[in-house]
Short mmCIF file of C-alpha atoms and ligand atoms in Angstrom, two decimals:
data_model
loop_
_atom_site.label_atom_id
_atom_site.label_comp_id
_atom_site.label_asym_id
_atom_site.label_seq_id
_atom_site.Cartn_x
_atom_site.Cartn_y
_atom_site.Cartn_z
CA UNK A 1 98.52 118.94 92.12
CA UNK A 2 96.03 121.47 91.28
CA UNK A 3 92.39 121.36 93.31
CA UNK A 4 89.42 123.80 92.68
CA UNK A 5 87.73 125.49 95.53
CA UNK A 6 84.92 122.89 94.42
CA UNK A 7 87.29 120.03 94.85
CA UNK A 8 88.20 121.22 98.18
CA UNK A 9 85.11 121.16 99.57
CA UNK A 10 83.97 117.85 97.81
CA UNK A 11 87.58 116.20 99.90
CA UNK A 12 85.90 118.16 103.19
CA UNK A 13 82.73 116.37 102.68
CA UNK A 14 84.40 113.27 102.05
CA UNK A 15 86.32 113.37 104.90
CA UNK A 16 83.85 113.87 107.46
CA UNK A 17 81.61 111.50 106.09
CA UNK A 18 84.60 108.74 106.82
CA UNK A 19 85.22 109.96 110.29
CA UNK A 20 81.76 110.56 111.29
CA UNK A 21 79.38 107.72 109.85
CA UNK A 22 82.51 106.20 107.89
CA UNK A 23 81.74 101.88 107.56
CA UNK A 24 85.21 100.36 108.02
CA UNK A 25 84.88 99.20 111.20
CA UNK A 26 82.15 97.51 110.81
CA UNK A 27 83.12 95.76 107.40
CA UNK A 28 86.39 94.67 109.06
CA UNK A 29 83.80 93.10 111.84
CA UNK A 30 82.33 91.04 109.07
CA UNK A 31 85.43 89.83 107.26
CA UNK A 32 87.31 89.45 110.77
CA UNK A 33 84.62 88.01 112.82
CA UNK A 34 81.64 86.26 110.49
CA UNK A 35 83.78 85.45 107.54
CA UNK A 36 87.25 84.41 109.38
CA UNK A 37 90.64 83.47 108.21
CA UNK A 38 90.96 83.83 104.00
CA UNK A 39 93.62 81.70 102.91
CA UNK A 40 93.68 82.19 99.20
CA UNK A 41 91.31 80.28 97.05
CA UNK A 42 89.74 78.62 100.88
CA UNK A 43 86.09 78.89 100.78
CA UNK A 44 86.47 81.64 103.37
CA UNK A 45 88.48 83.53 100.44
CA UNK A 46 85.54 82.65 98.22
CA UNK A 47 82.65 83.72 100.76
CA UNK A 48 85.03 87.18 101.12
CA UNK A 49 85.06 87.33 97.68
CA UNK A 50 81.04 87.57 97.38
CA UNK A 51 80.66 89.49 99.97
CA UNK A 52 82.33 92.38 98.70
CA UNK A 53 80.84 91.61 95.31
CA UNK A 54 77.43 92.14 97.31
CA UNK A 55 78.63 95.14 98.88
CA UNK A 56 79.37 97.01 96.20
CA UNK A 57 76.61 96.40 94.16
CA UNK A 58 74.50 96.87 97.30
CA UNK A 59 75.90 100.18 97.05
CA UNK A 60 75.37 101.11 93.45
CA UNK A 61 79.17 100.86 91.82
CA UNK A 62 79.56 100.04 88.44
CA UNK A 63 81.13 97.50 86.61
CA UNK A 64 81.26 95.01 89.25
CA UNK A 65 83.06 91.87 88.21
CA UNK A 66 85.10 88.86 89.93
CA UNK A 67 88.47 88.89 87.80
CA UNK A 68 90.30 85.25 88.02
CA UNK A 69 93.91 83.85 87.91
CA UNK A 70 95.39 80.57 88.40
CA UNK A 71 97.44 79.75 91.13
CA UNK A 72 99.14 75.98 91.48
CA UNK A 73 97.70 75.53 94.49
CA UNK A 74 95.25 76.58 97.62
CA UNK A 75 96.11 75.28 101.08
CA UNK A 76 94.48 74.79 104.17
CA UNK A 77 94.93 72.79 107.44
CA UNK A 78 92.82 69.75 107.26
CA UNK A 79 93.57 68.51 111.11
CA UNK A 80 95.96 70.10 114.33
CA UNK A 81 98.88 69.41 113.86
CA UNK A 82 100.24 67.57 116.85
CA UNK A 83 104.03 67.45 117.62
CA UNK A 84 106.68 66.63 120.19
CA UNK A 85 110.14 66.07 121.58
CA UNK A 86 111.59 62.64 122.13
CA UNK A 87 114.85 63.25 123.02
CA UNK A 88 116.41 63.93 125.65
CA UNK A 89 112.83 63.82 127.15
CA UNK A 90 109.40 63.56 126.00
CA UNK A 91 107.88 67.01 125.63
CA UNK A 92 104.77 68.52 123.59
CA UNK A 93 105.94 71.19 121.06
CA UNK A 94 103.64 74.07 120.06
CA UNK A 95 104.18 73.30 116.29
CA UNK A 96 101.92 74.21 113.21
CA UNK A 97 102.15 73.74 109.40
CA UNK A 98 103.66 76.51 107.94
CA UNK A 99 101.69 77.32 104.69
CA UNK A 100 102.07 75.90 101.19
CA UNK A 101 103.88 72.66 103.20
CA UNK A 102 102.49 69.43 101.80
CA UNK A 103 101.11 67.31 104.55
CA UNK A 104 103.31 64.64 106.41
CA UNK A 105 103.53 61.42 105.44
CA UNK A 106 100.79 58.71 107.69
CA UNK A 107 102.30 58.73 110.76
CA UNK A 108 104.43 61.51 110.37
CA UNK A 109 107.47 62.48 110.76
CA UNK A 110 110.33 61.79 112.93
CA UNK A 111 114.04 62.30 113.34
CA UNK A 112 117.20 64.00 114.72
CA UNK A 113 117.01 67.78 114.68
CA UNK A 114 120.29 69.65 112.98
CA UNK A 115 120.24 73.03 113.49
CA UNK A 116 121.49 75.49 109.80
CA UNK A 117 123.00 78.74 111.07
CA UNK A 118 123.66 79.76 107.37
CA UNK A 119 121.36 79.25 104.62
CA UNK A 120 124.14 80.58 101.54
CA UNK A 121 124.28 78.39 98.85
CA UNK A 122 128.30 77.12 99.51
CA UNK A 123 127.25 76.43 103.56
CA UNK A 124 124.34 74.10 102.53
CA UNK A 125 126.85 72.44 100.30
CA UNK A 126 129.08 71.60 103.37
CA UNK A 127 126.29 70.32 105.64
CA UNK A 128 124.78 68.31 102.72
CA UNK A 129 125.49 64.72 104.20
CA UNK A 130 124.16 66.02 108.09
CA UNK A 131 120.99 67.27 106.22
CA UNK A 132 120.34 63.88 104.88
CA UNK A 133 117.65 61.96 106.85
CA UNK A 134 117.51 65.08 109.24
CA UNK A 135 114.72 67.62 110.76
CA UNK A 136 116.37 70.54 109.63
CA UNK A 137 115.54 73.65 111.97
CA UNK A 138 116.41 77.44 110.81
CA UNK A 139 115.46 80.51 112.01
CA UNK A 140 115.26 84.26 111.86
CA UNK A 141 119.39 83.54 112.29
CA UNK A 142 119.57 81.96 109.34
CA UNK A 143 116.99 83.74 107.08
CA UNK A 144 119.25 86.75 107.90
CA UNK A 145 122.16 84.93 105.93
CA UNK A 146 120.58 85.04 102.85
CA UNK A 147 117.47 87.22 102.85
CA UNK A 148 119.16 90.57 101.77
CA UNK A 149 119.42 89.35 98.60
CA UNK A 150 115.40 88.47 98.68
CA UNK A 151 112.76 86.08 98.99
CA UNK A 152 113.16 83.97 96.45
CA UNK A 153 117.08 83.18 97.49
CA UNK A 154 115.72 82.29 100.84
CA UNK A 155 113.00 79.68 99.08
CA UNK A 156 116.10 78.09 96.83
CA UNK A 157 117.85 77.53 100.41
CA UNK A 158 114.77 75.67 101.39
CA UNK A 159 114.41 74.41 98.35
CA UNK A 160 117.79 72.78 97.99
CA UNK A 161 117.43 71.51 102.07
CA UNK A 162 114.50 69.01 100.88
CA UNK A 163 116.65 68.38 97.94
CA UNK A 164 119.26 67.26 100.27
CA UNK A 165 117.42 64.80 101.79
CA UNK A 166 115.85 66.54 104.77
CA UNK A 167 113.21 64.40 106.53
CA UNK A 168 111.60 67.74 107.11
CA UNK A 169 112.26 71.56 108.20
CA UNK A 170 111.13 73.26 110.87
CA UNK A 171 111.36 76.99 111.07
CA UNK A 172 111.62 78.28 114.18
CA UNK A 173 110.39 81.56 113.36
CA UNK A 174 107.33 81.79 115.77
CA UNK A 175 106.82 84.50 118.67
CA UNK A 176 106.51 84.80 122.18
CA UNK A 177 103.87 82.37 124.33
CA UNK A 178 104.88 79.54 121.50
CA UNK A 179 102.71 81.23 118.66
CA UNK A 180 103.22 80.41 115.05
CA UNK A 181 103.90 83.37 112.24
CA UNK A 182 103.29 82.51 109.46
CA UNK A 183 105.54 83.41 105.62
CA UNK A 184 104.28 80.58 103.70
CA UNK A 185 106.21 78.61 101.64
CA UNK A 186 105.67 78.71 98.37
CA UNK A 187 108.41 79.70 96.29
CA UNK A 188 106.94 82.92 95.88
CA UNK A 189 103.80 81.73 92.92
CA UNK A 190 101.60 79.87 94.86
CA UNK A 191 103.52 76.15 94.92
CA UNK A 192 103.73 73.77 97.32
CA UNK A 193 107.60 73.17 99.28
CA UNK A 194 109.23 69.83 98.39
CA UNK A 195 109.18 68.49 102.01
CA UNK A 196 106.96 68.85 105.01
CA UNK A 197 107.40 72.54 106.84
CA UNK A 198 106.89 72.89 110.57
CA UNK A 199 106.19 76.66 112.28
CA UNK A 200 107.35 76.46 115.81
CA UNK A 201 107.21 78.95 118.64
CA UNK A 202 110.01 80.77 119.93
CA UNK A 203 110.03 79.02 123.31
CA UNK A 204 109.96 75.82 121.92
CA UNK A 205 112.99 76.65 119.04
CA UNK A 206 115.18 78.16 121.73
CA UNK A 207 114.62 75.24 123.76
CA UNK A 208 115.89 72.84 120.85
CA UNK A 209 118.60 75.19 120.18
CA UNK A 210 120.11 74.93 123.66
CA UNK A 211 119.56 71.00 123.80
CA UNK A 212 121.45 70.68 120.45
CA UNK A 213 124.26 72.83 122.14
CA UNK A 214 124.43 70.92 124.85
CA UNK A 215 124.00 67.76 122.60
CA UNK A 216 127.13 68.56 121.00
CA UNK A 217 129.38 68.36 123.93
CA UNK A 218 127.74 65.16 125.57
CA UNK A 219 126.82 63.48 121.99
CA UNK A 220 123.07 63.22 122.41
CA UNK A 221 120.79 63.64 119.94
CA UNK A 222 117.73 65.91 120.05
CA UNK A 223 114.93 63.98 118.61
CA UNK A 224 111.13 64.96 117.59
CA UNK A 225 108.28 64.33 115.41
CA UNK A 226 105.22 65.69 114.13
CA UNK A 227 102.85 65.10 111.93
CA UNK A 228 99.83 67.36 110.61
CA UNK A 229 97.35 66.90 107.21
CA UNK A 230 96.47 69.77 105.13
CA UNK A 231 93.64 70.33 102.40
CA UNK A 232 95.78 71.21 99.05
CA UNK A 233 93.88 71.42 95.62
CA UNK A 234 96.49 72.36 92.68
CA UNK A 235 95.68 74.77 89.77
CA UNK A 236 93.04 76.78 91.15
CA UNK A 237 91.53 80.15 89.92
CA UNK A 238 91.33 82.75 92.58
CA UNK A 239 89.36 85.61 91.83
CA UNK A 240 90.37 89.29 92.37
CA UNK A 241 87.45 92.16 92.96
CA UNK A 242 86.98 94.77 91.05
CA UNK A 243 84.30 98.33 90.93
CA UNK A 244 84.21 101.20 89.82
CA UNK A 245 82.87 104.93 90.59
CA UNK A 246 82.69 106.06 86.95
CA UNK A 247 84.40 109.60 85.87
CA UNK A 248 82.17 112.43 84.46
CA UNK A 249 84.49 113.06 82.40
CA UNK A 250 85.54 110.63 79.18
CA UNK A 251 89.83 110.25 79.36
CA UNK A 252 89.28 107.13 80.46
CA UNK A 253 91.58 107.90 83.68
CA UNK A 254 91.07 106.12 86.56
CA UNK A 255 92.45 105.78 90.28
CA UNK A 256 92.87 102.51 91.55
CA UNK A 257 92.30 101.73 95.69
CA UNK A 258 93.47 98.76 96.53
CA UNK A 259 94.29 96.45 99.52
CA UNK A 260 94.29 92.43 99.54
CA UNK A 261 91.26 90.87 100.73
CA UNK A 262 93.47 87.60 102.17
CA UNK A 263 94.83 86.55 105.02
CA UNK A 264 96.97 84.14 107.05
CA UNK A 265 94.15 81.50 109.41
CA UNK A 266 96.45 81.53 112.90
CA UNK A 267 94.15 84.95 113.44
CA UNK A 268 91.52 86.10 111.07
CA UNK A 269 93.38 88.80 109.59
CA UNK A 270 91.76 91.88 111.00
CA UNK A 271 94.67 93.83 110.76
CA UNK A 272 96.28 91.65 107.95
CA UNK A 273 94.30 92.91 105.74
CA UNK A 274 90.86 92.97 106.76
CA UNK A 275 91.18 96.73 107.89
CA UNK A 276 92.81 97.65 104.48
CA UNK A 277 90.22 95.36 102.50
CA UNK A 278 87.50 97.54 104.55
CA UNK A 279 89.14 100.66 103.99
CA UNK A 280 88.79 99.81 100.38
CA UNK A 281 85.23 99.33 100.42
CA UNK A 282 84.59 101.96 102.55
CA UNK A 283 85.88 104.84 100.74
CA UNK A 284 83.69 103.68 98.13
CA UNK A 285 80.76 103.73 100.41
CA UNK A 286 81.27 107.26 101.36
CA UNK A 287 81.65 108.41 97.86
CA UNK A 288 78.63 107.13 97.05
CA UNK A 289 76.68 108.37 100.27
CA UNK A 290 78.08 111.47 99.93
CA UNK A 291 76.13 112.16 96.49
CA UNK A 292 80.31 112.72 94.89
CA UNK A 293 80.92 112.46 91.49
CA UNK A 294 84.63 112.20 90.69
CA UNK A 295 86.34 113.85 87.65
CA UNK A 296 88.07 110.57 86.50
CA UNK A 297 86.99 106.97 87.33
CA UNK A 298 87.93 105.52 90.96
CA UNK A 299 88.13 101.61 90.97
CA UNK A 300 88.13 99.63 93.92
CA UNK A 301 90.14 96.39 93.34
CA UNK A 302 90.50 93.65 96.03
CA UNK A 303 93.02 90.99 95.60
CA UNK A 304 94.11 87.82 96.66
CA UNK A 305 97.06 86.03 96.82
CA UNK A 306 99.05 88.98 98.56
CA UNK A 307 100.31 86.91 101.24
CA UNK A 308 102.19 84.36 98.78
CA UNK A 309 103.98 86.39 97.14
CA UNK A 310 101.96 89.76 95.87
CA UNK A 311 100.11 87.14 93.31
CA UNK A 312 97.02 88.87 92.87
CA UNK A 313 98.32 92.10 92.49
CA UNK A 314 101.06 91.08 89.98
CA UNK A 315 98.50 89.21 87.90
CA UNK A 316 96.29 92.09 87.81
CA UNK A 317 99.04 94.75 86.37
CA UNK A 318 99.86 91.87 83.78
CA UNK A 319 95.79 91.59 82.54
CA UNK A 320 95.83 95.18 82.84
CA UNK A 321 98.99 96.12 81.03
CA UNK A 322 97.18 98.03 77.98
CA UNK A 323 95.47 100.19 80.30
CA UNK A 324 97.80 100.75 83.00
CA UNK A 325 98.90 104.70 81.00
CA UNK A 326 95.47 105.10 81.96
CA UNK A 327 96.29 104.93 85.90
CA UNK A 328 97.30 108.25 87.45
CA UNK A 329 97.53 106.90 90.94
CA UNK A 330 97.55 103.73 93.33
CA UNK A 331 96.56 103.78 96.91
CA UNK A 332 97.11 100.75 98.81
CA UNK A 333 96.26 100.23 102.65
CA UNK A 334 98.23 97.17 103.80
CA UNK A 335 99.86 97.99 107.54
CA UNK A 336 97.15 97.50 109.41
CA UNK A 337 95.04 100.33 111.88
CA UNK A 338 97.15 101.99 113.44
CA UNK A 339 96.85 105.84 113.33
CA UNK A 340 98.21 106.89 109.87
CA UNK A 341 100.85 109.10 109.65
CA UNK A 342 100.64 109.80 106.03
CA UNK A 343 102.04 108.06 102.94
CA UNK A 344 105.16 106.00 101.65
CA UNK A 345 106.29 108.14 98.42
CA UNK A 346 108.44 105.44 97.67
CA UNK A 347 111.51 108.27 96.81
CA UNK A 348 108.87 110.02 94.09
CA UNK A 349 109.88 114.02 95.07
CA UNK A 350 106.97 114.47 92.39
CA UNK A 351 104.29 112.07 94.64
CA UNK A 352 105.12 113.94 97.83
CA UNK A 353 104.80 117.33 95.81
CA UNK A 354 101.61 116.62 95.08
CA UNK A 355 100.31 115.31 97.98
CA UNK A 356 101.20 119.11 99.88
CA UNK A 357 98.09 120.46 97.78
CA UNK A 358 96.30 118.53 100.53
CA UNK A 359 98.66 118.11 103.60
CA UNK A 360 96.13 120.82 105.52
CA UNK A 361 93.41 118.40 105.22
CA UNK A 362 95.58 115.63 105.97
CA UNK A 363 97.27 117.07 109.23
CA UNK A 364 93.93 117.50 110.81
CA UNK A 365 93.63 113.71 110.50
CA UNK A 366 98.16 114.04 112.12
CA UNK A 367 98.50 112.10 108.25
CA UNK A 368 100.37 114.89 106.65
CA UNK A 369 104.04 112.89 106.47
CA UNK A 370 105.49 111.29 103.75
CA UNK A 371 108.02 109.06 104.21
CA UNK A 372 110.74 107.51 101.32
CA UNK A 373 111.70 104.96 103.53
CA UNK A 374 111.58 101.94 100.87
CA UNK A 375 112.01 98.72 102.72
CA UNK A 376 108.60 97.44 102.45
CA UNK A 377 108.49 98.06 98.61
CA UNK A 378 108.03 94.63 97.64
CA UNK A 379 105.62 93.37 100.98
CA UNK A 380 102.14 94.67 99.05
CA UNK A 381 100.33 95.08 96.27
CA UNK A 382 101.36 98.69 95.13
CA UNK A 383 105.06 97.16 93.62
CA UNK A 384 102.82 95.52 90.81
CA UNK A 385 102.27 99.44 89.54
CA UNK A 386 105.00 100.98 90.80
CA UNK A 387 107.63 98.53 88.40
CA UNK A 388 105.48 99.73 85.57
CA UNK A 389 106.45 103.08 86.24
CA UNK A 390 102.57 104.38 87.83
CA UNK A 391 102.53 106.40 90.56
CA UNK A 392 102.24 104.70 93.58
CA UNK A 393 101.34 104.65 97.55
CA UNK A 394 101.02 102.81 100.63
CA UNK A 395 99.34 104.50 103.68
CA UNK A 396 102.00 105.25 106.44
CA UNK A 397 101.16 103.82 109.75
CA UNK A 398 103.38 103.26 112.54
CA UNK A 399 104.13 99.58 112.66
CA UNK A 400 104.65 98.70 116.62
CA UNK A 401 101.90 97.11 117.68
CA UNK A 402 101.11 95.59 114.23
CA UNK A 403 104.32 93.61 113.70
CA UNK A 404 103.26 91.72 117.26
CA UNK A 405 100.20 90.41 115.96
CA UNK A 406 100.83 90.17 112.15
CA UNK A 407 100.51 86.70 110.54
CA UNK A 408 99.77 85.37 113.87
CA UNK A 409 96.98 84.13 116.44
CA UNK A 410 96.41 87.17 117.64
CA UNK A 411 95.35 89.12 114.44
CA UNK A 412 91.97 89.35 115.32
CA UNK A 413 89.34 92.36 115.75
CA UNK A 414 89.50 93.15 119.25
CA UNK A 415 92.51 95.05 118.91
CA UNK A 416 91.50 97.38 116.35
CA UNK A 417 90.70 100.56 116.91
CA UNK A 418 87.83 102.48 115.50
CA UNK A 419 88.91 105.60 115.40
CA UNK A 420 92.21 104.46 114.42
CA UNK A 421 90.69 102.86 111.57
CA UNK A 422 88.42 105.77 110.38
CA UNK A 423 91.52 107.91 110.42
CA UNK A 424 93.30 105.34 108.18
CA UNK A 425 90.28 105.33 105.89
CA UNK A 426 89.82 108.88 105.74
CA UNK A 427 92.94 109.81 104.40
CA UNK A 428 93.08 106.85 101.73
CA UNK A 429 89.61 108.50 100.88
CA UNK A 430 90.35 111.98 100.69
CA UNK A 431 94.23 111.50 99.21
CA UNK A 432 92.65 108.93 96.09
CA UNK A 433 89.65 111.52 96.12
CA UNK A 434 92.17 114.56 94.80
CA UNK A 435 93.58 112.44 92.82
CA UNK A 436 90.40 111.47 90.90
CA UNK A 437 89.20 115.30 90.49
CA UNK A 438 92.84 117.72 90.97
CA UNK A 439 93.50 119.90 87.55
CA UNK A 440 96.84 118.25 86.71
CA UNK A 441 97.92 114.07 87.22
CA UNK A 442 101.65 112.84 87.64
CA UNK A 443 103.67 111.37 84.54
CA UNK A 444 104.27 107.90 84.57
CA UNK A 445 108.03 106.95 85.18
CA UNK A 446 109.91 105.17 81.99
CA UNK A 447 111.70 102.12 83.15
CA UNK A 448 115.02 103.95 83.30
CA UNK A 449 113.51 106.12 86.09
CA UNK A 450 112.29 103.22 88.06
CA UNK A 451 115.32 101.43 88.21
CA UNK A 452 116.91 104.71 89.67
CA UNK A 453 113.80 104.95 92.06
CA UNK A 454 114.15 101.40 93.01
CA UNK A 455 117.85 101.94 93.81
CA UNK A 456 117.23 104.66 95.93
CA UNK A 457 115.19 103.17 98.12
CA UNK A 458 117.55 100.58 98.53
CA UNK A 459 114.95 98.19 96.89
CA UNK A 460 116.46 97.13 93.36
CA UNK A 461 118.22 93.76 94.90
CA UNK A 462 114.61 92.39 95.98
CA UNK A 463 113.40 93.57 92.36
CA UNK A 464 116.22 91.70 90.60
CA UNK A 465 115.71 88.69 92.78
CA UNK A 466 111.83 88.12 91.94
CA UNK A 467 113.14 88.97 88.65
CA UNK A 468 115.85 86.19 88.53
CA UNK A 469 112.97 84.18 90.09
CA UNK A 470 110.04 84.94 87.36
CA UNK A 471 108.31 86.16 89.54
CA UNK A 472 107.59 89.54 87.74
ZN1 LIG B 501 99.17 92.14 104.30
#
């Protein structure tokens, strides 16, 4: 990538703009804290959605327009759910809804638990009269049967367990203290699972776990039942958000920022993806306060449905298909705040090449890596470009303390950090920035090339899946 000296200095205004007087923290504040939890198409999602609308024309952008796509359904909790053991004693269970479950029937449900070490298609074949009538309980045990082939395997197994005859299914996938986490289950579009889906805490599945091996030995059953009622409207249209900083010059070329603007409700998604939502808005707002005027056109796209299955973003590249040649970079911010270490390159030698023309500016700011490492290829919104062959990135944070509060309770604002943040959004800034304005852009990849990029990043099984699953 080729910068001018005038470039240079526009990326060292830009920079300190975001780390000095830079607005991410406080936008996360409002999504986190005055907004709340955005469950796609929830009126929280809506009342995000305006906000940002009002944001960026508060701040001057161009072209600022709601962009819609159906989705079979939106769901929310309508009431706690309220759960507990029966046998071998009565005991309260810290159990939720998992998302996209329909709600259980009046008066809930209840039944014997049966525990499914293996989820693979010839194993739930096997167990097929025990799963009859049952509460079916997996966890992350049994995911790992079947989830290296992807997703959408895992959604058949659940899939086929309500087909079976399950009562219900429990997945016993929650964390420490009893917490839920949520995945959602909705068969990767937006649709709602077959039978009712509990999320219970790890104390609480450990606990059935151990009865049930006990159970088998002294041939008592482990019994519980729950019940919860959620808020489910089918064949909605959820709206994406889109803005641009025109170009001065007329190509047509644009970069595209990008984040999702939804979020699981346990927390209020102020790491999951309120901090990438606000780094999307405020690299816009420093452009624009900084007096910049990029070469090419920089638009600012939030979008829903990331949590179900990368909906949004998917249904964006699709709308956008005739124009996507016209991309020359994506820059997505979807690990939450922790300080950045650079980018994912997803294996492009030709992204990471680029990206040195800048890796002064960005080691001031300790962001100067690049990493190939591919395994979260298909867990946010850049896949939807990269398939198509545009060059695309996802800001490299590390992950630690993230991955304890992601999808659950404790996803909330007071544990981001500022300066954390600022460094995040500096370096999506500045990086999208020299992108907009270098000399020279990357070529797209033909689809040839991204099946060999996808395979070296050990990422093409997951592709093939949502593939085999329509998803894409
Ligand atoms: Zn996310």
């Amino acid at each position: 990538m080729t910068l001018s000296p005038e470039t240079q200095s526009s990326l060292i205004r830009l920079g300190g703009q975001m780390m000095l007087a830079g607005k991410a923290y406080e936008y996360d504040r409002e999504l986190a804290d005055e907004i709340g939890p955005r469950l796609t198409g929830s009126a929280n999602y809506v009342r995000a959605t305006d906000w940002a609308v009002a944001e960026f024309t508060r701040l001057g952008l161009s072209n600022v327009h709601k962009e819609g796509w159906k989705i079979p359904a939106t769901w929310e909790p309508e009431t706690l759910a309220t759960a507990r053991m029966i046998l071998p004693h009565e005991q309260r269970l810290h159990l939720e809804s998992e998302g996209w479950s329909p709600s259980t029937p009046d008066g809930g449900v209840r039944g014997s638990v049966l525990y499914l070490a293996d989820l693979r298609a010839e194993s739930l074949k096997a167990a097929a009269g025990q799963i009859k009538g049952a509460i079916v309980l997996v966890d992350n045990a049994s995911f790992n049967t079947v989830i290296s082939k992807g997703f959408g395997v895992l959604f058949d197994a659940l899939d086929q367990v309500g087909k079976d005859g399950a009562k219900a299914i429990i997945l016993g996938i929650g964390t420490t203290n009893d917490a839920p986490s949520m995945i959602g289950v909705t068969n990767f579009v937006g649709s709602i699972a077959n039978v009712p889906v509990g999320n219970l805490g790890k104390e609480d599945t450990l606990l059935l776990k151990r009865l049930l091996e006990r159970g088998a030995v002294e041939h008592s059953p482990v019994e519980v039942e729950f019940s919860f009622k959620n808020r489910i409207h089918k064949n909605v249209t959820v709206n994406n958000v889109v803005a641009e900083i025109p170009g001065t010059d007329a190509s047509g070329d644009y970069v595209l920022i990008g984040g999702h603007l939804d979020s699981w409700h346990p927390g209020t998604g102020a790491q999951d993806n309120g901090t990438g939502a606000a780094t999307v808005v405020a690299v816009a707002e420093a452009i624009k306060a900084s007096g910049l005027k990029p070469k090419r056109t920089i638009r600012f796209v939030l979008f829903g449905g990331e949590e179900e299955g990368t909906i949004g973003s998917i249904r964006y590249a699709q709308q956008h298909a005739g124009e996507l040649s016209k991309c020359v970079g994506v820059f997505v911010t979807d690990t939450g705040a922790q300080a950045p270490k650079g980018w994912y390159d997803f294996g492009r030698a030709d992204e990471s090449d680029a990206l040195n023309a800048i890796k002064p500016l960005l080691d001031s700011l300790g962001a100067g890596g690049v990493t190939t490492d591919g395994e979260y290829t298909f867990e946010t919104d850049e896949s939807a470009f990269l398939i198509k062959g545009v060059p695309a990135f996802v800001l490299w944070t590390p992950v630690d303390k993230y991955i304890q509060i992601h999808h659950k309770p404790s996803d909330t604002f007071d544990k981001v950090n500022q300066r954390d943040l600022n460094l995040g959004a500096a370096t999506v800034g500045v990086t999208a920035y020299a992108f907009a304005d270098a000399g020279n852009t990357l070529k797209h990849y033909s689809a040839k090339e991204v099946e060999d990029q996808l395979k070296a990043v050990n990422a093409y099984t997951e592709y093939q899946d949502m593939v085999a699953h329509k998803v894409l």
